[in-house]
Amino acid sequence: MDARVATHAHRSFSRLQSLLRQWEAADKVATHKLQELVDSLTRQDYLSPEHAGLLGVAGLNFQALLSARATLERRSLQAWASLEKLQAELSNIVDAVSMLSEELQKEVGCAVFMKEAGAMTLSNAAHLAHKAAQMLRSEVQLRHSLLATAMPGLRGREAEEERRRLLLVWMERPFSSSEEVGDPLHSVNAAVMLALS
């Protein structure tokens, strides 16, 4: 392989690694924002009129109770807005991975498959970018669907189980983290790191 092709392959692997790191960072922040949202909604339920006599809430004066509810409502709205922005950012990262995959597939000009694990070739970079794009796109679509389906049912006392379920499904996705050995995203990250080493 000549030096120009090797340099291009290295840049492609580096770009893919950068995009996967951006995904991981945005995913962690999005998970944190979802947890903030669920926490705010749970606290709002606690301060609802049905709980006015529980655990000292009755001791709060009316103005303090209204202020606490307003603060929690503002926090939940801010967390939701941040979560939507992060979902858009995750979609943009997926688009960038897809563009990288398409560019590399055009350059390779044939079916994309791994020739030799760990080898820094354009074909391997194209294969890994294609695999990552497919995984991350399906993850973004699932998350959009989860939020669209779950959000209307997250308010109210009866919604506590639904909030737990949403958090569980969100956090236990196979493409949410590359830290768990055996997860699909971990295998892509490991292959990219192996090629770059």
Tab-separated table of N, CA and C in Angstrom, residues 60-197:
chain	number	residue	atom	x	y	z
A	60	LEU	N	-45.016	22.990	54.671
A	60	LEU	CA	-44.563	24.041	53.762
A	60	LEU	C	-45.689	25.040	53.571
A	61	ASN	N	-45.328	26.306	53.556
A	61	ASN	CA	-46.399	27.261	53.292
A	61	ASN	C	-46.759	27.223	51.813
A	62	PHE	N	-47.885	27.763	51.497
A	62	PHE	CA	-48.437	27.682	50.152
A	62	PHE	C	-47.492	28.293	49.117
A	63	GLN	N	-46.895	29.447	49.443
A	63	GLN	CA	-45.997	30.116	48.496
A	63	GLN	C	-44.744	29.274	48.229
A	64	ALA	N	-44.211	28.671	49.277
A	64	ALA	CA	-43.022	27.830	49.101
A	64	ALA	C	-43.341	26.616	48.227
A	65	LEU	N	-44.521	26.067	48.420
A	65	LEU	CA	-44.945	24.919	47.624
A	65	LEU	C	-45.096	25.301	46.149
A	66	LEU	N	-45.713	26.448	45.891
A	66	LEU	CA	-45.848	26.922	44.509
A	66	LEU	C	-44.484	27.189	43.885
A	67	SER	N	-43.594	27.787	44.659
A	67	SER	CA	-42.254	28.082	44.158
A	67	SER	C	-41.503	26.793	43.825
A	68	ALA	N	-41.606	25.805	44.701
A	68	ALA	CA	-40.936	24.522	44.454
A	68	ALA	C	-41.493	23.846	43.209
A	69	ARG	N	-42.800	23.868	43.053
A	69	ARG	CA	-43.416	23.269	41.853
A	69	ARG	C	-42.956	23.985	40.587
A	70	ALA	N	-42.925	25.322	40.643
A	70	ALA	CA	-42.497	26.096	39.469
A	70	ALA	C	-41.039	25.801	39.123
A	71	THR	N	-40.200	25.698	40.140
A	71	THR	CA	-38.785	25.390	39.907
A	71	THR	C	-38.629	24.014	39.267
A	72	LEU	N	-39.348	23.049	39.778
A	72	LEU	CA	-39.267	21.698	39.214
A	72	LEU	C	-39.820	21.646	37.793
A	73	GLU	N	-40.877	22.390	37.537
A	73	GLU	CA	-41.432	22.445	36.176
A	73	GLU	C	-40.412	23.055	35.221
A	74	ARG	N	-39.755	24.133	35.672
A	74	ARG	CA	-38.737	24.778	34.838
A	74	ARG	C	-37.581	23.805	34.569
A	75	ARG	N	-37.149	23.082	35.598
A	75	ARG	CA	-36.067	22.101	35.418
A	75	ARG	C	-36.457	21.005	34.437
A	76	SER	N	-37.670	20.534	34.548
A	76	SER	CA	-38.092	19.462	33.635
A	76	SER	C	-38.175	19.976	32.201
A	77	LEU	N	-38.640	21.211	32.017
A	77	LEU	CA	-38.695	21.787	30.669
A	77	LEU	C	-37.293	22.006	30.104
A	78	GLN	N	-36.368	22.467	30.956
A	78	GLN	CA	-34.985	22.651	30.507
A	78	GLN	C	-34.346	21.310	30.147
A	79	ALA	N	-34.590	20.305	30.972
A	79	ALA	CA	-34.033	18.975	30.686
A	79	ALA	C	-34.604	18.430	29.377
A	80	TRP	N	-35.902	18.630	29.149
A	80	TRP	CA	-36.528	18.165	27.907
A	80	TRP	C	-35.936	18.887	26.703
A	81	ALA	N	-35.758	20.219	26.819
A	81	ALA	CA	-35.177	20.989	25.713
A	81	ALA	C	-33.750	20.518	25.425
A	82	SER	N	-32.977	20.295	26.472
A	82	SER	CA	-31.607	19.794	26.293
A	82	SER	C	-31.607	18.411	25.661
A	83	LEU	N	-32.527	17.580	26.092
A	83	LEU	CA	-32.626	16.227	25.548
A	83	LEU	C	-32.953	16.269	24.056
A	84	GLU	N	-33.848	17.149	23.660
A	84	GLU	CA	-34.176	17.280	22.232
A	84	GLU	C	-32.963	17.761	21.435
A	85	LYS	N	-32.212	18.724	21.980
A	85	LYS	CA	-31.007	19.208	21.295
A	85	LYS	C	-29.977	18.094	21.163
A	86	LEU	N	-29.825	17.319	22.220
A	86	LEU	CA	-28.864	16.219	22.178
A	86	LEU	C	-29.295	15.136	21.196
A	87	GLN	N	-30.586	14.896	21.093
A	87	GLN	CA	-31.078	13.938	20.094
A	87	GLN	C	-30.739	14.432	18.690
A	88	ALA	N	-30.882	15.735	18.469
A	88	ALA	CA	-30.519	16.303	17.167
A	88	ALA	C	-29.017	16.165	16.927
A	89	GLU	N	-28.223	16.374	17.970
A	89	GLU	CA	-26.772	16.219	17.849
A	89	GLU	C	-26.402	14.772	17.530
A	90	LEU	N	-27.060	13.829	18.187
A	90	LEU	CA	-26.808	12.415	17.897
A	90	LEU	C	-27.180	12.091	16.451
A	91	SER	N	-28.275	12.664	15.963
A	91	SER	CA	-28.670	12.455	14.559
A	91	SER	C	-27.618	13.018	13.614
A	92	ASN	N	-27.066	14.188	13.961
A	92	ASN	CA	-26.016	14.785	13.129
A	92	ASN	C	-24.762	13.916	13.107
A	93	ILE	N	-24.428	13.325	14.238
A	93	ILE	CA	-23.264	12.431	14.294
A	93	ILE	C	-23.504	11.211	13.406
A	94	VAL	N	-24.705	10.673	13.457
A	94	VAL	CA	-25.042	9.526	12.603
A	94	VAL	C	-24.935	9.919	11.134
A	95	ASP	N	-25.413	11.107	10.786
A	95	ASP	CA	-25.301	11.578	9.401
A	95	ASP	C	-23.837	11.689	8.974
A	96	ALA	N	-22.981	12.176	9.879
A	96	ALA	CA	-21.556	12.299	9.564
A	96	ALA	C	-20.918	10.922	9.370
A	97	VAL	N	-21.287	9.954	10.203
A	97	VAL	CA	-20.762	8.586	10.047
A	97	VAL	C	-21.258	7.996	8.724
A	98	SER	N	-22.516	8.245	8.387
A	98	SER	CA	-23.069	7.748	7.114
A	98	SER	C	-22.346	8.363	5.922
A	99	MET	N	-22.075	9.665	5.995
A	99	MET	CA	-21.347	10.327	4.901
A	99	MET	C	-19.949	9.743	4.754
A	100	LEU	N	-19.270	9.522	5.885
A	100	LEU	CA	-17.941	8.912	5.843
A	100	LEU	C	-18.026	7.524	5.214
A	101	SER	N	-19.023	6.763	5.607
A	101	SER	CA	-19.212	5.419	5.055
A	101	SER	C	-19.423	5.469	3.541
A	102	GLU	N	-20.292	6.369	3.094
A	102	GLU	CA	-20.565	6.486	1.652
A	102	GLU	C	-19.321	6.902	0.879
A	103	GLU	N	-18.575	7.869	1.425
A	103	GLU	CA	-17.344	8.308	0.756
A	103	GLU	C	-16.355	7.154	0.614
A	104	LEU	N	-16.191	6.412	1.694
A	104	LEU	CA	-15.234	5.307	1.668
A	104	LEU	C	-15.702	4.187	0.748
A	105	GLN	N	-16.999	3.916	0.724
A	105	GLN	CA	-17.510	2.866	-0.161
A	105	GLN	C	-17.301	3.244	-1.624
A	106	LYS	N	-17.469	4.526	-1.950
A	106	LYS	CA	-17.222	4.967	-3.328
A	106	LYS	C	-15.755	4.790	-3.694
A	107	GLU	N	-14.872	5.103	-2.753
A	107	GLU	CA	-13.443	4.975	-3.020
A	107	GLU	C	-13.017	3.517	-3.146
A	108	VAL	N	-13.581	2.669	-2.295
A	108	VAL	CA	-13.233	1.246	-2.337
A	108	VAL	C	-13.795	0.625	-3.612
A	109	GLY	N	-15.021	1.005	-3.965
A	109	GLY	CA	-15.610	0.594	-5.224
A	109	GLY	C	-16.073	-0.846	-5.312
A	110	CYS	N	-16.166	-1.529	-4.215
A	110	CYS	CA	-16.666	-2.905	-4.244
A	110	CYS	C	-17.420	-3.172	-2.954
A	111	ALA	N	-17.905	-4.383	-2.827
A	111	ALA	CA	-18.620	-4.743	-1.602
A	111	ALA	C	-17.698	-4.539	-0.403
A	112	VAL	N	-18.274	-3.993	0.643
A	112	VAL	CA	-17.474	-3.655	1.816
A	112	VAL	C	-17.459	-4.827	2.783
A	113	PHE	N	-16.265	-5.309	3.084
A	113	PHE	CA	-16.128	-6.372	4.073
A	113	PHE	C	-14.737	-6.272	4.690
A	114	MET	N	-14.594	-6.883	5.846
A	114	MET	CA	-13.299	-6.871	6.529
A	114	MET	C	-12.374	-7.852	5.825
A	115	LYS	N	-11.239	-7.355	5.385
A	115	LYS	CA	-10.275	-8.249	4.758
A	115	LYS	C	-9.403	-8.897	5.819
A	116	GLU	N	-8.901	-8.067	6.695
A	116	GLU	CA	-8.025	-8.577	7.743
A	116	GLU	C	-8.264	-7.726	8.977
A	117	ALA	N	-8.729	-8.341	10.038
A	117	ALA	CA	-9.023	-7.595	11.260
A	117	ALA	C	-7.779	-6.859	11.732
A	118	GLY	N	-7.954	-5.597	12.058
A	118	GLY	CA	-6.856	-4.797	12.573
A	118	GLY	C	-6.019	-4.126	11.508
A	119	ALA	N	-6.208	-4.496	10.241
A	119	ALA	CA	-5.431	-3.872	9.180
A	119	ALA	C	-6.001	-2.493	8.874
A	120	MET	N	-5.094	-1.549	8.656
A	120	MET	CA	-5.529	-0.195	8.357
A	120	MET	C	-5.669	-0.051	6.840
A	121	THR	N	-6.822	-0.501	6.335
A	121	THR	CA	-7.107	-0.390	4.911
A	121	THR	C	-8.385	0.415	4.728
A	122	LEU	N	-8.535	0.978	3.547
A	122	LEU	CA	-9.763	1.722	3.255
A	122	LEU	C	-10.974	0.806	3.304
A	123	SER	N	-10.800	-0.437	2.876
A	123	SER	CA	-11.908	-1.387	2.905
A	123	SER	C	-12.372	-1.635	4.338
A	124	ASN	N	-11.428	-1.812	5.251
A	124	ASN	CA	-11.797	-2.019	6.652
A	124	ASN	C	-12.456	-0.775	7.238
A	125	ALA	N	-11.917	0.390	6.908
A	125	ALA	CA	-12.515	1.641	7.401
A	125	ALA	C	-13.938	1.785	6.870
A	126	ALA	N	-14.136	1.453	5.595
A	126	ALA	CA	-15.477	1.541	5.002
A	126	ALA	C	-16.428	0.562	5.679
A	127	HIS	N	-15.947	-0.647	5.936
A	127	HIS	CA	-16.780	-1.658	6.600
A	127	HIS	C	-17.199	-1.186	7.991
A	128	LEU	N	-16.244	-0.710	8.773
A	128	LEU	CA	-16.553	-0.280	10.139
A	128	LEU	C	-17.454	0.954	10.152
A	129	ALA	N	-17.219	1.879	9.231
A	129	ALA	CA	-18.074	3.070	9.158
A	129	ALA	C	-19.496	2.675	8.774
A	130	HIS	N	-19.624	1.739	7.842
A	130	HIS	CA	-20.950	1.264	7.422
A	130	HIS	C	-21.669	0.582	8.584
A	131	LYS	N	-20.952	-0.269	9.291
A	131	LYS	CA	-21.524	-0.983	10.433
A	131	LYS	C	-21.951	0.006	11.526
A	132	ALA	N	-21.089	0.968	11.828
A	132	ALA	CA	-21.410	1.969	12.856
A	132	ALA	C	-22.606	2.813	12.435
A	133	ALA	N	-22.657	3.210	11.169
A	133	ALA	CA	-23.774	4.035	10.687
A	133	ALA	C	-25.099	3.299	10.835
A	134	GLN	N	-25.116	2.022	10.479
A	134	GLN	CA	-26.351	1.238	10.613
A	134	GLN	C	-26.787	1.123	12.068
A	135	MET	N	-25.851	0.798	12.948
A	135	MET	CA	-26.184	0.638	14.363
A	135	MET	C	-26.687	1.943	14.964
A	136	LEU	N	-25.957	3.013	14.724
A	136	LEU	CA	-26.302	4.284	15.358
A	136	LEU	C	-27.592	4.869	14.784
A	137	ARG	N	-27.828	4.663	13.490
A	137	ARG	CA	-29.079	5.161	12.906
A	137	ARG	C	-30.282	4.447	13.529
A	138	SER	N	-30.187	3.140	13.689
A	138	SER	CA	-31.311	2.422	14.301
A	138	SER	C	-31.494	2.855	15.756
A	139	GLU	N	-30.408	3.164	16.436
A	139	GLU	CA	-30.494	3.626	17.821
A	139	GLU	C	-31.186	4.990	17.906
A	140	VAL	N	-30.820	5.900	17.031
A	140	VAL	CA	-31.449	7.229	17.037
A	140	VAL	C	-32.940	7.110	16.733
A	141	GLN	N	-33.290	6.279	15.770
A	141	GLN	CA	-34.706	6.093	15.441
A	141	GLN	C	-35.477	5.503	16.614
A	142	LEU	N	-34.882	4.538	17.290
A	142	LEU	CA	-35.531	3.941	18.450
A	142	LEU	C	-35.732	4.977	19.550
A	143	ARG	N	-34.723	5.794	19.800
A	143	ARG	CA	-34.833	6.797	20.863
A	143	ARG	C	-35.889	7.846	20.543
A	144	HIS	N	-35.932	8.273	19.287
A	144	HIS	CA	-36.998	9.215	18.902
A	144	HIS	C	-38.361	8.586	19.169
A	145	SER	N	-38.499	7.334	18.800
A	145	SER	CA	-39.757	6.624	19.008
A	145	SER	C	-40.072	6.484	20.495
A	146	LEU	N	-39.066	6.125	21.294
A	146	LEU	CA	-39.260	5.992	22.742
A	146	LEU	C	-39.757	7.294	23.355
A	147	LEU	N	-39.091	8.383	23.004
A	147	LEU	CA	-39.471	9.671	23.588
A	147	LEU	C	-40.852	10.106	23.119
A	148	ALA	N	-41.138	9.914	21.847
A	148	ALA	CA	-42.449	10.315	21.326
A	148	ALA	C	-43.569	9.502	21.969
A	149	THR	N	-43.316	8.228	22.205
A	149	THR	CA	-44.328	7.356	22.794
A	149	THR	C	-44.466	7.573	24.290
A	150	ALA	N	-43.339	7.722	24.966
A	150	ALA	CA	-43.359	7.755	26.433
A	150	ALA	C	-43.680	9.122	27.023
A	151	MET	N	-43.287	10.201	26.376
A	151	MET	CA	-43.418	11.529	26.987
A	151	MET	C	-44.835	11.866	27.439
A	152	PRO	N	-45.855	11.621	26.649
A	152	PRO	CA	-47.200	11.982	27.125
A	152	PRO	C	-47.600	11.257	28.410
A	153	GLY	N	-47.058	10.093	28.661
A	153	GLY	CA	-47.456	9.321	29.828
A	153	GLY	C	-46.520	9.431	31.016
A	154	LEU	N	-45.596	10.400	31.011
A	154	LEU	CA	-44.620	10.493	32.091
A	154	LEU	C	-45.064	11.359	33.265
A	155	ARG	N	-46.151	12.062	33.111
A	155	ARG	CA	-46.619	12.931	34.200
A	155	ARG	C	-47.708	12.225	34.985
A	156	GLY	N	-47.763	12.530	36.265
A	156	GLY	CA	-48.804	11.969	37.115
A	156	GLY	C	-48.282	10.864	38.007
A	157	ARG	N	-49.027	10.605	39.069
A	157	ARG	CA	-48.606	9.607	40.057
A	157	ARG	C	-48.506	8.214	39.468
A	158	GLU	N	-49.406	7.882	38.566
A	158	GLU	CA	-49.426	6.533	37.992
A	158	GLU	C	-48.275	6.313	37.018
A	159	ALA	N	-47.562	7.368	36.673
A	159	ALA	CA	-46.533	7.281	35.638
A	159	ALA	C	-45.165	6.860	36.166
A	160	GLU	N	-45.047	6.641	37.455
A	160	GLU	CA	-43.730	6.302	38.007
A	160	GLU	C	-43.152	5.043	37.364
A	161	GLU	N	-43.979	4.047	37.170
A	161	GLU	CA	-43.515	2.805	36.534
A	161	GLU	C	-43.090	3.061	35.089
A	162	GLU	N	-43.839	3.897	34.387
A	162	GLU	CA	-43.495	4.235	32.999
A	162	GLU	C	-42.160	4.978	32.941
A	163	ARG	N	-41.909	5.865	33.895
A	163	ARG	CA	-40.635	6.593	33.935
A	163	ARG	C	-39.473	5.627	34.177
A	164	ARG	N	-39.660	4.694	35.091
A	164	ARG	CA	-38.616	3.683	35.338
A	164	ARG	C	-38.354	2.850	34.086
A	165	ARG	N	-39.422	2.468	33.431
A	165	ARG	CA	-39.301	1.648	32.219
A	165	ARG	C	-38.536	2.407	31.128
A	166	LEU	N	-38.861	3.686	30.949
A	166	LEU	CA	-38.171	4.499	29.946
A	166	LEU	C	-36.677	4.587	30.254
A	167	LEU	N	-36.340	4.859	31.501
A	167	LEU	CA	-34.920	4.931	31.879
A	167	LEU	C	-34.212	3.607	31.634
A	168	LEU	N	-34.853	2.525	32.001
A	168	LEU	CA	-34.252	1.204	31.823
A	168	LEU	C	-34.007	0.909	30.346
A	169	VAL	N	-35.015	1.128	29.523
A	169	VAL	CA	-34.870	0.854	28.087
A	169	VAL	C	-33.817	1.769	27.480
A	170	TRP	N	-33.801	3.023	27.894
A	170	TRP	CA	-32.844	3.994	27.360
A	170	TRP	C	-31.410	3.600	27.707
A	171	MET	N	-31.202	3.200	28.945
A	171	MET	CA	-29.835	2.957	29.413
A	171	MET	C	-29.311	1.569	29.065
A	172	GLU	N	-30.179	0.645	28.768
A	172	GLU	CA	-29.738	-0.721	28.494
A	172	GLU	C	-29.650	-1.032	27.004
A	173	ARG	N	-29.602	-0.032	26.179
A	173	ARG	CA	-29.483	-0.240	24.744
A	173	ARG	C	-28.072	-0.692	24.393
A	174	PRO	N	-27.925	-1.557	23.406
A	174	PRO	CA	-26.598	-2.080	23.074
A	174	PRO	C	-25.666	-1.051	22.440
A	175	PHE	N	-26.192	0.047	21.914
A	175	PHE	CA	-25.330	1.022	21.252
A	175	PHE	C	-25.149	2.270	22.105
A	176	SER	N	-25.595	2.201	23.355
A	176	SER	CA	-25.522	3.364	24.214
A	176	SER	C	-24.130	3.588	24.764
A	177	SER	N	-23.351	2.558	24.832
A	177	SER	CA	-22.051	2.689	25.464
A	177	SER	C	-21.078	1.740	24.803
A	178	SER	N	-19.853	2.172	24.737
A	178	SER	CA	-18.835	1.272	24.181
A	178	SER	C	-17.988	0.698	25.301
A	179	GLU	N	-18.454	0.818	26.526
A	179	GLU	CA	-17.673	0.353	27.668
A	179	GLU	C	-17.887	-1.128	27.959
A	180	GLU	N	-19.014	-1.677	27.565
A	180	GLU	CA	-19.332	-3.074	27.863
A	180	GLU	C	-18.739	-3.984	26.786
A	181	VAL	N	-17.837	-4.849	27.194
A	181	VAL	CA	-17.234	-5.790	26.251
A	181	VAL	C	-18.333	-6.690	25.705
A	182	GLY	N	-18.331	-6.876	24.401
A	182	GLY	CA	-19.335	-7.715	23.766
A	182	GLY	C	-20.455	-6.925	23.131
A	183	ASP	N	-20.617	-5.663	23.524
A	183	ASP	CA	-21.636	-4.833	22.890
A	183	ASP	C	-21.189	-4.478	21.476
A	184	PRO	N	-22.141	-4.306	20.554
A	184	PRO	CA	-21.776	-4.013	19.165
A	184	PRO	C	-20.912	-2.760	19.001
A	185	LEU	N	-21.238	-1.696	19.725
A	185	LEU	CA	-20.454	-0.471	19.597
A	185	LEU	C	-19.042	-0.677	20.147
A	186	HIS	N	-18.926	-1.479	21.175
A	186	HIS	CA	-17.602	-1.782	21.725
A	186	HIS	C	-16.756	-2.507	20.688
A	187	SER	N	-17.351	-3.435	19.955
A	187	SER	CA	-16.582	-4.185	18.954
A	187	SER	C	-16.105	-3.272	17.824
A	188	VAL	N	-16.938	-2.308	17.419
A	188	VAL	CA	-16.520	-1.356	16.382
A	188	VAL	C	-15.389	-0.487	16.917
A	189	ASN	N	-15.554	0.037	18.127
A	189	ASN	CA	-14.502	0.863	18.730
A	189	ASN	C	-13.199	0.093	18.876
A	190	ALA	N	-13.303	-1.149	19.308
A	190	ALA	CA	-12.102	-1.970	19.487
A	190	ALA	C	-11.398	-2.195	18.150
A	191	ALA	N	-12.168	-2.443	17.092
A	191	ALA	CA	-11.574	-2.656	15.767
A	191	ALA	C	-10.900	-1.383	15.260
A	192	VAL	N	-11.519	-0.234	15.511
A	192	VAL	CA	-10.925	1.045	15.096
A	192	VAL	C	-9.634	1.288	15.869
A	193	MET	N	-9.667	1.061	17.167
A	193	MET	CA	-8.464	1.274	17.985
A	193	MET	C	-7.350	0.307	17.589
A	194	LEU	N	-7.709	-0.924	17.269
A	194	LEU	CA	-6.717	-1.904	16.836
A	194	LEU	C	-6.057	-1.455	15.537
A	195	ALA	N	-6.843	-0.940	14.613
A	195	ALA	CA	-6.291	-0.480	13.337
A	195	ALA	C	-5.384	0.733	13.532
A	196	LEU	N	-5.735	1.595	14.486
A	196	LEU	CA	-4.940	2.801	14.711
A	196	LEU	C	-3.692	2.544	15.551
A	197	SER	N	-3.627	1.385	16.194
A	197	SER	CA	-2.462	1.116	17.062
A	197	SER	C	-1.261	0.632	16.269
